[in-house]
Amino acid sequence: MSETKKAVSAVEWDLSDLYASPDDPRIEQDIELLIQRAKAFESTYKGKIDCLALTAGTLGDSIREYDSIARDASKLDAYASLRFAADTSDPARGALLQRTMEKITEITLPLLFFDLEIAKADNSIIEGLLADPCIAPHQHYIRTARLLRPFQLSEIEERLLQETSNTGIKAFRRLFEEVTSRMTFDVDSEGLTQSQVLALLYSPDREKRRTAAAALSEGLGQHANTIAFIFNTVLQDKSVNDRLRHYKYPEQSRHLSNELDREIVDIVIETCTSNYSVVKRYYSKKREVLGLPQLTHFDRYAPLFSSEDACSWDAARDIVLESFGEFSPVMRSAASEFFDKNWIDAAPRKGKRGGAFCHYVTPDLHPFILQSFLGRNKDITTLAHELGHGVHSYLSRGQTYLNFHGTLPMAELASTFGEMLVFDKLQKRASAKERLALYADKIEGSFATIFRQAAMFRFEQAIHKHRRECGELTVDDYGRYWQDNIQEMFGDSVILGDEHRLWWAYVNHFIASPFYVYAYCVGELLVLSLYQKYREDGARFADRYMDVLRAGGSLAPQELMSKLGVTLHDPEFWRGGVAILEREVSEFESLWAEYKAG
Ligand SMILES: [Zn+2]
């Protein structure tokens, strides 16, 4: 055990490829230079893009300079935010981050006109330039910016909306964050934060889970009227905005930014909601494993068993690299660099940010990964997840900065795939008991990302519709839509108690970015469906998949998937993902039968 800690405690990242230290004079030089470049960009190109005399040369030069300013500014951001994430308790790191953000705003402001002008420029002129060889690498960026064209208002109207939003919708979003982050939840006369109380729902002790659930509802209940007021305001703000911009239905703006059409999203959601039976099957079996007469809202995340053996950092690295290597040698060698060149910070430390992430940084550098590795199976899958992201961004480094990041539903393309590969490996070498726990984790994780988000999307559709057709909603209205949609997912396998009626009230996505939730659902089901295709096509699939990763965000989702012979409009493709989940649940059922008998 101490061996594990010793080894992993030395796993810290080396940020010197960004800057040598917080006192590195290059930081100040880069800030000054970028401010000058941004100002020069504005004076050179403002009014020249949305202009009848626009040439391919001007458009090409401007995009390349824009790309380069954005890329270099993001290195400053990466350095300050990565240092802060490594130790959030150090005030100097917080101050550097705050200062960097302010400077980046200063760099960004003079650039704001650019996207607007690209969107507004005359159609026949832009279409004529798109075929020019110097514009070709930027086609996707230009086309995406121009998708918003029919929904943009005049510059004066846009500015008015922008400026008044700080005391309007943005103020309500901030109020929501303030209200929810200041809430305390009373557990055994101790005031817990939201994340602390939610963590207790994973406790093996049922009484602890029951107490936590009651405290969560009690805490939310005290602010329910305020939160319902904020929700009503957000719904109405969206309704007004959609009307002014001539969006035809509430989800339309989200579909545009995700570069997905309505038909695809509807097929995915329909595939999920018509297969809720798999959720019911799993939880019925989980109830049996836990030996409870009935499962309720605070039993969903209950672990099957209370402890497991810890895995060393070296062993975890070997498992991940082996699994990646069996899929593709390219994936393995890309992932190896992260270990060999110190791009990972895995040491658990006080003050380090919670959770895990992979920061893509820029195409001319390399990504960084942060996690706190404690040797549990879920730490190994987290490592696989983040390394999947890492390999994705590493392979996309041939792209320009603006083509580097994919859309939201494509963001988990390699991470979830990496998890699948490692899961297959882990479960093959595990004992019967460990396999049961592994399957439970895997299935519950997928359910939370796929079916739960689909149910939440349905809830969101219902409340937006209600606000538009019947006016404001009461706390009870929200509770009814919430309970109905989530209960439908479980069937009779989990009976949600009345306390659960308030649990819509802490979901930040509903406030911060309406209809965000479906991207999780589309993204994860997409990867499961692709994994199914990999099982059918084998090595041939792996090579083409690597090509998709190399394309980064240079193509729209459907264009990327065409490289794999996938049509996102085909319901059968999405059924493949559900088939994987069904097989996992069957496997869980037979593992339990064996375990019980043995
Ligand atoms: Zn991820």
Coordinates of C-alpha atoms and ligand atoms in Angstrom, one line a residue:
M1 CA 0.0 0.0 0.0
S2 CA 2.8 2.4 1.0
E3 CA 4.6 1.3 -2.2
T4 CA 1.7 2.5 -4.3
K5 CA 1.6 5.9 -2.5
K6 CA 5.4 6.3 -2.9
A7 CA 5.3 5.6 -6.6
V8 CA 2.4 7.8 -7.5
S9 CA 3.4 10.6 -5.2
A10 CA 6.3 11.2 -7.7
V11 CA 4.0 11.5 -10.6
E12 CA 3.8 15.3 -11.2
W13 CA 3.6 17.1 -14.5
D14 CA 6.3 19.3 -15.9
L15 CA 4.8 22.6 -17.2
S16 CA 8.1 24.1 -18.4
D17 CA 7.1 23.5 -22.1
L18 CA 4.6 26.4 -21.4
Y19 CA 6.7 28.7 -19.2
A20 CA 9.7 28.2 -17.0
S21 CA 8.1 29.6 -13.8
P22 CA 5.5 32.2 -12.8
D23 CA 8.3 34.8 -12.9
D24 CA 9.3 33.8 -16.4
P25 CA 9.7 37.3 -18.2
R26 CA 8.2 35.7 -21.3
I27 CA 4.8 35.8 -19.6
E28 CA 4.7 39.6 -19.5
Q29 CA 6.3 39.9 -22.9
D30 CA 3.7 37.5 -24.5
I31 CA 0.8 39.4 -22.8
E32 CA 2.0 42.7 -24.2
L33 CA 2.7 41.3 -27.6
L34 CA -0.8 39.7 -27.8
I35 CA -2.5 42.9 -26.8
Q36 CA -0.6 44.8 -29.6
R37 CA -1.4 42.1 -32.1
A38 CA -5.1 42.1 -31.2
K39 CA -5.3 45.9 -31.6
A40 CA -3.4 45.7 -34.9
F41 CA -5.8 42.9 -36.1
E42 CA -8.8 45.1 -35.4
S43 CA -7.4 48.1 -37.2
T44 CA -6.3 46.1 -40.2
Y45 CA -9.5 43.9 -40.7
K46 CA -12.5 45.6 -39.1
G47 CA -15.0 46.4 -41.8
K48 CA -12.9 44.5 -44.4
I49 CA -14.5 41.1 -43.9
D50 CA -18.1 42.0 -44.3
C51 CA -17.1 44.0 -47.4
L52 CA -17.9 43.6 -51.1
A53 CA -14.2 43.9 -52.0
L54 CA -13.2 40.9 -49.8
T55 CA -10.5 38.7 -51.4
A56 CA -9.3 35.2 -50.6
G57 CA -5.9 36.7 -49.7
T58 CA -7.5 39.0 -47.0
L59 CA -9.8 36.3 -45.7
G60 CA -7.0 33.7 -45.5
D61 CA -4.5 36.1 -43.9
S62 CA -7.0 37.3 -41.3
I63 CA -8.1 33.8 -40.3
R64 CA -4.4 32.7 -39.9
E65 CA -3.6 35.7 -37.7
Y66 CA -6.8 35.2 -35.7
D67 CA -6.0 31.5 -35.2
S68 CA -2.5 32.4 -34.1
I69 CA -3.5 35.0 -31.6
A70 CA -6.2 32.7 -30.1
R71 CA -3.6 29.9 -29.9
D72 CA -0.9 31.9 -28.1
A73 CA -3.4 33.4 -25.7
S74 CA -4.6 30.0 -24.8
K75 CA -1.1 29.0 -23.7
L76 CA -1.1 31.8 -21.2
D77 CA -4.5 30.5 -20.0
A78 CA -3.2 26.9 -19.9
Y79 CA -0.2 27.8 -17.7
A80 CA -2.1 29.8 -15.2
S81 CA -5.0 27.4 -14.9
L82 CA -2.9 24.3 -14.8
R83 CA -0.8 25.7 -12.0
F84 CA -3.9 26.7 -10.1
A85 CA -5.5 23.3 -10.5
A86 CA -2.3 21.7 -9.1
D87 CA -2.7 23.7 -5.9
T88 CA -5.9 25.8 -5.5
S89 CA -4.9 26.7 -1.9
D90 CA -2.0 28.9 -3.0
P91 CA -3.2 32.5 -3.2
A92 CA -0.3 33.4 -5.6
R93 CA -1.6 30.9 -8.1
G94 CA -5.1 32.2 -7.8
A95 CA -3.9 35.7 -8.3
L96 CA -1.9 34.8 -11.4
L97 CA -5.0 33.0 -12.8
Q98 CA -7.2 36.0 -12.2
R99 CA -4.7 38.4 -13.7
T100 CA -4.3 36.2 -16.8
M101 CA -8.1 36.0 -17.3
E102 CA -8.3 39.8 -17.2
K103 CA -5.5 40.1 -19.7
I104 CA -7.0 37.5 -22.0
T105 CA -10.3 39.5 -22.0
E106 CA -8.2 42.5 -23.0
I107 CA -6.8 40.5 -25.8
T108 CA -10.2 39.1 -26.9
L109 CA -12.3 42.3 -27.0
P110 CA -10.7 43.7 -30.2
L111 CA -11.3 40.4 -31.9
L112 CA -15.0 40.2 -31.3
F113 CA -16.0 41.8 -34.6
F114 CA -14.4 39.0 -36.6
D115 CA -16.9 36.1 -36.2
L116 CA -19.8 38.6 -36.6
E117 CA -18.4 39.9 -39.9
I118 CA -17.7 36.4 -41.2
A119 CA -21.3 35.5 -40.4
K120 CA -22.7 38.6 -42.0
A121 CA -20.6 38.7 -45.1
D122 CA -22.4 38.4 -48.5
N123 CA -23.2 34.9 -49.4
S124 CA -22.2 35.0 -53.0
I125 CA -18.8 36.5 -52.1
I126 CA -18.0 33.9 -49.3
E127 CA -19.2 31.0 -51.4
G128 CA -16.9 32.1 -54.2
L129 CA -13.9 32.2 -51.9
L130 CA -14.4 28.9 -50.1
A131 CA -13.0 26.9 -52.9
D132 CA -9.7 28.9 -53.0
P133 CA -6.8 26.7 -51.8
C134 CA -5.7 29.2 -49.1
I135 CA -9.2 29.1 -47.6
A136 CA -9.7 25.3 -47.8
P137 CA -8.2 24.6 -44.3
H138 CA -10.6 27.1 -42.8
Q139 CA -13.8 26.0 -44.6
H140 CA -15.3 24.3 -41.5
Y141 CA -14.7 27.3 -39.3
I142 CA -16.3 29.7 -41.8
R143 CA -19.3 27.5 -42.5
T144 CA -19.9 27.0 -38.8
A145 CA -19.7 30.7 -38.0
R146 CA -22.2 31.3 -40.9
L147 CA -24.7 28.8 -39.6
L148 CA -25.8 31.5 -37.2
R149 CA -26.3 34.1 -40.0
P150 CA -30.1 33.7 -40.2
F151 CA -30.5 34.1 -36.5
Q152 CA -28.3 37.2 -36.0
L153 CA -29.8 40.7 -35.3
S154 CA -28.4 44.0 -36.3
E155 CA -25.2 45.1 -34.7
I156 CA -27.0 47.7 -32.5
E157 CA -29.5 45.0 -31.3
E158 CA -26.8 42.5 -30.6
R159 CA -24.8 45.0 -28.6
L160 CA -27.9 46.0 -26.6
L161 CA -28.7 42.4 -25.8
Q162 CA -25.0 41.8 -24.9
E163 CA -24.8 44.7 -22.6
T164 CA -28.2 44.3 -20.9
S165 CA -27.6 40.6 -20.3
N166 CA -25.1 41.4 -17.6
T167 CA -27.9 42.7 -15.4
G168 CA -30.4 40.3 -17.0
I169 CA -29.9 36.6 -17.8
K170 CA -26.3 36.4 -16.7
A171 CA -27.2 38.0 -13.3
F172 CA -29.8 35.3 -12.8
R173 CA -27.3 32.6 -13.7
R174 CA -24.9 34.0 -11.2
L175 CA -27.6 34.2 -8.6
F176 CA -28.3 30.5 -9.1
E177 CA -24.7 29.7 -8.6
E178 CA -24.5 31.8 -5.5
V179 CA -27.7 30.4 -4.0
T180 CA -26.6 26.8 -4.7
S181 CA -23.0 27.1 -3.7
R182 CA -23.8 28.8 -0.4
M183 CA -26.4 26.2 0.6
T184 CA -25.5 24.0 3.4
F185 CA -27.0 20.6 4.1
D186 CA -27.5 19.5 7.6
V187 CA -26.2 16.0 8.2
D188 CA -25.8 14.9 11.9
S189 CA -25.8 18.6 12.9
E190 CA -22.9 19.3 10.5
G191 CA -23.4 21.7 7.6
L192 CA -22.2 19.9 4.4
T193 CA -21.7 21.4 0.9
Q194 CA -23.6 20.1 -2.0
S195 CA -20.8 17.9 -3.3
Q196 CA -20.2 16.5 0.2
V197 CA -23.8 15.6 0.6
L198 CA -24.0 14.1 -2.9
A199 CA -20.9 12.0 -2.2
L200 CA -22.7 10.4 0.8
L201 CA -25.3 8.9 -1.7
Y202 CA -22.5 6.5 -2.7
S203 CA -22.0 5.2 0.9
P204 CA -22.3 1.5 1.5
D205 CA -24.3 2.4 4.7
R206 CA -28.0 2.7 3.8
E207 CA -28.7 4.9 6.9
K208 CA -26.1 7.3 5.8
R209 CA -27.5 7.5 2.3
R210 CA -31.0 8.0 3.7
T211 CA -29.9 10.8 5.9
A212 CA -28.0 12.5 3.1
A213 CA -31.0 12.3 0.7
A214 CA -33.2 13.8 3.4
A215 CA -30.7 16.6 4.0
L216 CA -30.4 17.3 0.3
S217 CA -34.1 17.7 -0.1
E218 CA -34.4 19.7 3.1
G219 CA -31.7 22.1 1.9
L220 CA -33.1 22.5 -1.6
G221 CA -36.6 22.9 -0.1
Q222 CA -35.5 26.1 1.8
H223 CA -34.6 27.8 -1.5
A224 CA -37.1 26.1 -3.8
N225 CA -39.2 29.2 -4.5
T226 CA -36.2 31.3 -5.3
I227 CA -34.8 28.6 -7.6
A228 CA -38.2 28.1 -9.3
F229 CA -38.2 31.9 -9.9
I230 CA -34.7 31.7 -11.5
F231 CA -35.8 28.8 -13.7
N232 CA -38.9 30.6 -14.8
T233 CA -36.8 33.6 -15.7
V234 CA -34.3 31.5 -17.7
L235 CA -37.1 29.8 -19.6
Q236 CA -38.8 33.1 -20.5
D237 CA -35.5 34.7 -21.5
K238 CA -34.9 31.9 -23.9
S239 CA -38.4 32.1 -25.2
V240 CA -38.0 35.9 -25.9
N241 CA -34.5 35.4 -27.4
D242 CA -35.7 32.6 -29.7
R243 CA -38.7 34.7 -30.8
L244 CA -36.5 37.7 -31.6
R245 CA -34.0 35.6 -33.5
H246 CA -36.7 33.5 -35.3
Y247 CA -35.7 30.2 -33.9
K248 CA -38.5 27.8 -34.5
Y249 CA -38.2 25.5 -31.5
P250 CA -36.4 25.6 -28.1
E251 CA -33.6 23.1 -28.9
Q252 CA -32.7 24.6 -32.3
S253 CA -29.9 26.9 -31.1
R254 CA -28.2 24.0 -29.3
H255 CA -28.5 21.7 -32.3
L256 CA -26.8 24.4 -34.4
S257 CA -23.8 24.8 -32.0
N258 CA -23.5 21.0 -31.8
E259 CA -23.7 20.8 -35.6
L260 CA -26.3 18.1 -35.4
D261 CA -29.8 18.2 -37.0
R262 CA -33.0 17.7 -35.1
E263 CA -33.7 14.3 -36.7
I264 CA -30.5 12.7 -35.4
V265 CA -31.0 14.0 -31.8
D266 CA -34.6 12.8 -31.9
I267 CA -33.6 9.4 -33.1
V268 CA -31.0 9.1 -30.2
I269 CA -33.5 10.2 -27.6
E270 CA -36.1 7.9 -28.9
T271 CA -33.7 5.0 -29.0
C272 CA -33.0 5.7 -25.3
T273 CA -36.5 6.2 -24.0
S274 CA -37.8 3.2 -25.9
N275 CA -35.2 1.0 -24.3
Y276 CA -35.7 2.0 -20.7
S277 CA -36.5 -1.7 -20.0
V278 CA -32.7 -2.3 -19.8
V279 CA -32.5 0.1 -16.9
K280 CA -35.3 -1.7 -15.2
R281 CA -33.7 -5.1 -15.7
Y282 CA -30.4 -3.9 -14.2
Y283 CA -31.9 -2.3 -11.1
S284 CA -34.1 -5.2 -10.4
K285 CA -31.0 -7.4 -10.3
K286 CA -29.1 -4.8 -8.2
R287 CA -31.9 -4.9 -5.7
E288 CA -31.4 -8.6 -5.4
V289 CA -27.6 -8.3 -5.0
L290 CA -28.1 -5.6 -2.2
G291 CA -30.7 -7.8 -0.6
L292 CA -33.2 -5.1 -0.2
P293 CA -37.0 -5.4 -0.5
Q294 CA -37.3 -2.3 -2.6
L295 CA -34.8 0.3 -4.1
T296 CA -35.5 4.0 -3.7
H297 CA -33.8 7.2 -4.8
F298 CA -31.0 6.9 -2.3
D299 CA -30.1 3.4 -3.3
R300 CA -29.3 4.0 -6.9
Y301 CA -25.6 4.6 -6.4
A302 CA -25.1 2.2 -3.5
P303 CA -21.9 0.2 -4.0
L304 CA -22.3 -3.6 -4.2
F305 CA -19.4 -4.3 -1.9
S306 CA -17.6 -2.1 0.5
S307 CA -13.9 -2.5 -0.3
E308 CA -11.5 -3.6 -3.0
D309 CA -7.7 -4.0 -3.5
A310 CA -5.5 -1.1 -4.5
C311 CA -3.6 -1.1 -7.7
S312 CA -0.1 0.5 -8.1
W313 CA 0.5 3.4 -10.5
D314 CA 2.9 1.2 -12.5
A315 CA 0.4 -1.6 -12.8
A316 CA -2.4 0.9 -13.8
R317 CA -0.1 2.3 -16.5
D318 CA 0.7 -1.2 -17.9
I319 CA -3.0 -2.1 -18.0
V320 CA -3.9 1.0 -19.9
L321 CA -1.0 0.9 -22.3
E322 CA -1.6 -2.9 -23.0
S323 CA -5.3 -2.3 -23.6
F324 CA -4.7 0.6 -26.0
G325 CA -1.9 -1.3 -27.7
E326 CA -4.2 -4.3 -28.5
F327 CA -6.5 -1.9 -30.2
S328 CA -3.9 0.1 -32.1
P329 CA -0.1 0.5 -31.8
V330 CA -0.6 4.2 -32.7
M331 CA -2.8 4.7 -29.7
R332 CA -0.3 2.9 -27.4
S333 CA 2.7 4.9 -28.5
A334 CA 0.8 8.2 -28.2
A335 CA -0.3 7.4 -24.7
S336 CA 3.2 6.2 -23.7
E337 CA 4.6 9.7 -24.3
F338 CA 2.3 11.1 -21.5
F339 CA 4.1 8.8 -19.0
D340 CA 7.6 9.2 -20.4
K341 CA 7.5 13.0 -20.8
N342 CA 5.7 13.9 -17.5
W343 CA 2.5 15.2 -19.0
I344 CA 0.5 13.7 -16.2
D345 CA -0.1 14.9 -12.6
A346 CA -1.5 11.9 -10.7
A347 CA -0.1 12.5 -7.2
P348 CA -2.9 13.0 -4.6
R349 CA -2.1 16.2 -2.7
K350 CA -3.8 18.6 -0.4
G351 CA -5.1 21.7 -2.2
K352 CA -5.2 19.9 -5.6
R353 CA -8.4 20.4 -7.6
G354 CA -10.9 17.5 -7.4
G355 CA -12.0 15.3 -10.3
A356 CA -9.8 14.8 -13.4
F357 CA -9.3 16.4 -16.8
C358 CA -7.2 16.5 -19.9
H359 CA -6.2 20.0 -21.0
Y360 CA -5.7 20.1 -24.8
V361 CA -3.6 23.2 -24.8
T362 CA -2.6 23.9 -28.5
P363 CA -1.7 21.9 -31.6
D364 CA 1.9 23.0 -31.5
L365 CA 2.4 21.8 -27.9
H366 CA 0.9 18.8 -26.1
P367 CA -1.9 18.1 -23.7
F368 CA -1.7 17.7 -19.9
I369 CA -3.7 15.3 -17.6
L370 CA -4.7 15.8 -14.0
Q371 CA -6.1 13.2 -11.6
S372 CA -5.6 12.1 -8.1
F373 CA -4.8 8.4 -8.4
L374 CA -5.8 6.3 -5.3
G375 CA -5.4 2.8 -6.9
R376 CA -9.1 1.9 -7.1
N377 CA -10.6 0.4 -10.3
K378 CA -12.3 3.7 -11.0
D379 CA -9.0 5.5 -10.9
I380 CA -7.7 3.1 -13.6
T381 CA -10.7 3.8 -15.8
T382 CA -10.4 7.6 -15.1
L383 CA -6.8 7.3 -16.3
A384 CA -8.0 5.5 -19.4
H385 CA -10.6 8.2 -20.0
E386 CA -8.3 11.1 -19.7
L387 CA -5.6 9.4 -21.8
G388 CA -8.2 8.8 -24.4
H389 CA -8.8 12.6 -24.5
G390 CA -5.0 12.9 -24.5
V391 CA -4.4 10.7 -27.5
H392 CA -7.3 12.4 -29.3
S393 CA -5.8 15.9 -28.9
Y394 CA -2.2 14.6 -29.5
L395 CA -3.4 13.1 -32.8
S396 CA -5.3 16.3 -33.8
R397 CA -2.1 18.3 -33.6
G398 CA -1.9 18.5 -37.4
Q399 CA -5.0 20.8 -37.3
T400 CA -5.1 24.6 -36.9
Y401 CA -6.0 25.9 -33.4
L402 CA -9.6 26.7 -34.6
N403 CA -10.0 23.2 -36.0
F404 CA -8.4 21.6 -32.9
H405 CA -11.4 21.0 -30.6
G406 CA -14.4 19.0 -31.7
T407 CA -18.1 19.8 -30.9
L408 CA -19.6 18.8 -27.6
P409 CA -21.1 15.5 -28.7
M410 CA -17.8 14.5 -30.3
A411 CA -15.7 15.5 -27.2
E412 CA -15.8 12.1 -25.6
L413 CA -15.1 10.1 -28.7
A414 CA -11.7 8.8 -27.6
S415 CA -12.1 9.0 -23.8
T416 CA -15.2 6.7 -23.6
F417 CA -13.6 4.4 -26.1
G418 CA -10.4 4.2 -24.0
E419 CA -12.5 3.3 -21.0
M420 CA -14.2 0.5 -23.0
L421 CA -10.8 -0.9 -24.0
V422 CA -9.6 -0.9 -20.4
F423 CA -12.8 -2.2 -19.0
D424 CA -12.5 -5.3 -21.3
K425 CA -9.0 -5.9 -20.0
L426 CA -9.8 -5.3 -16.3
Q427 CA -12.8 -7.6 -16.2
K428 CA -10.9 -10.4 -17.9
R429 CA -8.3 -10.5 -15.1
A430 CA -10.7 -9.9 -12.1
S431 CA -12.1 -12.3 -9.6
A432 CA -15.9 -13.1 -9.7
K433 CA -16.6 -10.6 -7.0
E434 CA -14.5 -7.9 -8.5
R435 CA -16.1 -8.5 -11.9
L436 CA -19.6 -8.0 -10.4
A437 CA -18.4 -4.6 -9.0
L438 CA -16.7 -3.6 -12.2
Y439 CA -19.8 -4.4 -14.3
A440 CA -22.0 -2.5 -11.8
D441 CA -19.7 0.6 -12.1
K442 CA -19.6 0.4 -15.8
I443 CA -23.3 -0.1 -16.3
E444 CA -24.3 2.6 -13.8
G445 CA -21.8 5.1 -15.4
S446 CA -23.3 4.5 -18.8
F447 CA -26.9 4.7 -17.6
A448 CA -26.1 8.0 -15.9
T449 CA -24.6 9.4 -19.1
I450 CA -27.1 7.9 -21.5
F451 CA -30.6 7.2 -20.1
R452 CA -30.5 9.7 -17.3
Q453 CA -29.5 12.6 -19.6
A454 CA -32.2 11.5 -22.1
A455 CA -34.8 11.7 -19.2
M456 CA -33.4 15.1 -18.2
F457 CA -33.7 16.3 -21.8
R458 CA -37.4 15.2 -21.8
F459 CA -37.8 17.1 -18.5
E460 CA -36.2 20.2 -20.1
Q461 CA -38.4 20.0 -23.2
A462 CA -41.5 19.7 -21.0
I463 CA -40.7 22.8 -18.9
H464 CA -39.8 25.0 -21.9
K465 CA -43.1 23.9 -23.5
H466 CA -45.0 24.6 -20.4
R467 CA -43.6 28.1 -20.0
R468 CA -44.3 29.0 -23.6
E469 CA -47.8 27.6 -23.6
C470 CA -49.2 27.9 -20.1
G471 CA -47.0 30.6 -18.4
E472 CA -44.8 30.3 -15.2
L473 CA -44.3 27.0 -13.4
T474 CA -44.7 26.4 -9.7
V475 CA -42.3 24.3 -7.6
D476 CA -44.9 21.5 -7.8
D477 CA -45.0 21.8 -11.6
Y478 CA -41.3 21.3 -11.8
G479 CA -41.4 18.5 -9.4
R480 CA -44.2 16.7 -11.3
Y481 CA -42.3 16.9 -14.7
W482 CA -39.1 15.8 -13.0
Q483 CA -40.5 12.9 -11.1
D484 CA -42.6 11.6 -14.1
N485 CA -39.6 11.7 -16.5
I486 CA -37.1 10.1 -14.1
Q487 CA -39.5 7.5 -12.8
E488 CA -40.4 6.4 -16.3
M489 CA -36.7 5.5 -16.8
F490 CA -36.7 3.2 -13.8
G491 CA -40.1 1.6 -14.3
D492 CA -40.9 -0.2 -11.1
S493 CA -37.3 -1.2 -10.4
V494 CA -36.6 1.9 -8.2
I495 CA -39.5 3.7 -6.6
L496 CA -38.5 7.4 -6.2
G497 CA -39.7 8.9 -2.9
D498 CA -41.4 12.3 -2.6
E499 CA -38.0 13.8 -1.5
H500 CA -36.7 13.3 -5.0
R501 CA -39.3 15.7 -6.4
L502 CA -36.9 18.6 -5.7
W503 CA -33.8 17.2 -7.2
W504 CA -34.1 19.1 -10.4
A505 CA -33.2 22.2 -8.4
Y506 CA -29.5 21.7 -8.3
V507 CA -28.8 20.8 -11.9
N508 CA -26.7 23.7 -13.1
H509 CA -26.9 22.7 -16.8
F510 CA -30.6 23.6 -17.0
I511 CA -29.7 27.2 -16.1
A512 CA -26.2 27.7 -17.6
S513 CA -26.7 26.0 -20.9
P514 CA -30.2 24.9 -21.9
F515 CA -30.3 21.4 -23.6
Y516 CA -26.7 20.8 -22.9
V517 CA -27.5 17.5 -21.4
Y518 CA -28.3 15.6 -24.6
A519 CA -24.7 16.0 -25.8
Y520 CA -23.6 13.5 -23.1
C521 CA -26.3 11.1 -24.2
V522 CA -25.5 11.3 -27.9
G523 CA -21.7 11.2 -27.2
E524 CA -21.7 8.1 -25.0
L525 CA -24.2 6.2 -27.1
L526 CA -22.2 7.1 -30.2
V527 CA -19.0 5.5 -28.7
L528 CA -20.8 2.4 -27.6
S529 CA -22.3 2.0 -31.1
L530 CA -18.8 2.5 -32.5
Y531 CA -17.4 -0.1 -30.1
Q532 CA -20.0 -2.5 -31.4
K533 CA -18.8 -1.7 -35.0
Y534 CA -15.2 -2.3 -33.8
R535 CA -16.2 -5.8 -32.6
E536 CA -17.7 -6.5 -36.0
D537 CA -15.0 -5.0 -38.2
G538 CA -11.8 -5.5 -36.1
A539 CA -8.4 -4.0 -37.1
R540 CA -9.8 -2.3 -40.2
F541 CA -11.9 -0.2 -37.9
A542 CA -9.0 0.8 -35.7
D543 CA -7.0 2.4 -38.6
R544 CA -10.0 4.5 -39.8
Y545 CA -10.8 5.4 -36.2
M546 CA -7.3 6.9 -35.8
D547 CA -7.9 9.0 -38.9
V548 CA -11.1 10.3 -37.4
L549 CA -9.2 11.3 -34.3
R550 CA -6.5 13.1 -36.4
A551 CA -9.3 15.2 -38.0
G552 CA -10.0 16.9 -34.6
G553 CA -12.7 19.5 -35.0
S554 CA -12.0 20.2 -38.7
L555 CA -15.2 18.4 -39.8
A556 CA -18.8 18.3 -38.6
P557 CA -20.0 15.1 -36.7
Q558 CA -21.6 13.5 -39.7
E559 CA -18.6 14.2 -41.9
L560 CA -16.3 12.6 -39.3
M561 CA -18.5 9.5 -39.0
S562 CA -18.7 9.0 -42.7
K563 CA -15.0 8.1 -42.6
L564 CA -16.1 5.1 -40.5
G565 CA -19.0 4.3 -42.8
V566 CA -21.5 5.4 -40.2
T567 CA -24.7 7.3 -40.9
L568 CA -26.0 9.1 -37.9
H569 CA -29.5 9.1 -39.3
D570 CA -29.6 5.3 -39.2
P571 CA -31.5 4.1 -36.1
E572 CA -29.9 0.7 -36.4
F573 CA -26.5 2.2 -35.7
W574 CA -27.7 3.6 -32.4
R575 CA -29.4 0.3 -31.5
G576 CA -25.8 -1.2 -31.6
G577 CA -24.9 0.9 -28.6
V578 CA -28.0 -0.3 -26.7
A579 CA -27.1 -3.9 -27.6
I580 CA -23.8 -3.5 -25.8
L581 CA -25.6 -2.3 -22.7
E582 CA -28.0 -5.2 -22.9
R583 CA -25.1 -7.6 -23.1
E584 CA -23.4 -6.0 -20.1
V585 CA -26.6 -6.4 -18.1
S586 CA -26.9 -10.0 -19.2
E587 CA -23.3 -10.6 -18.1
F588 CA -24.0 -8.9 -14.8
E589 CA -27.0 -11.2 -14.3
S590 CA -25.1 -14.4 -15.0
L591 CA -22.1 -13.3 -12.9
W592 CA -24.5 -12.8 -10.0
A593 CA -26.0 -16.2 -10.6
E594 CA -22.6 -17.8 -10.6
Y595 CA -21.4 -15.9 -7.5
K596 CA -24.5 -16.8 -5.6
A597 CA -24.2 -20.4 -6.4
G598 CA -20.4 -20.5 -5.8
Ligands
ZN1 ZN -14.2 13.4 -20.7

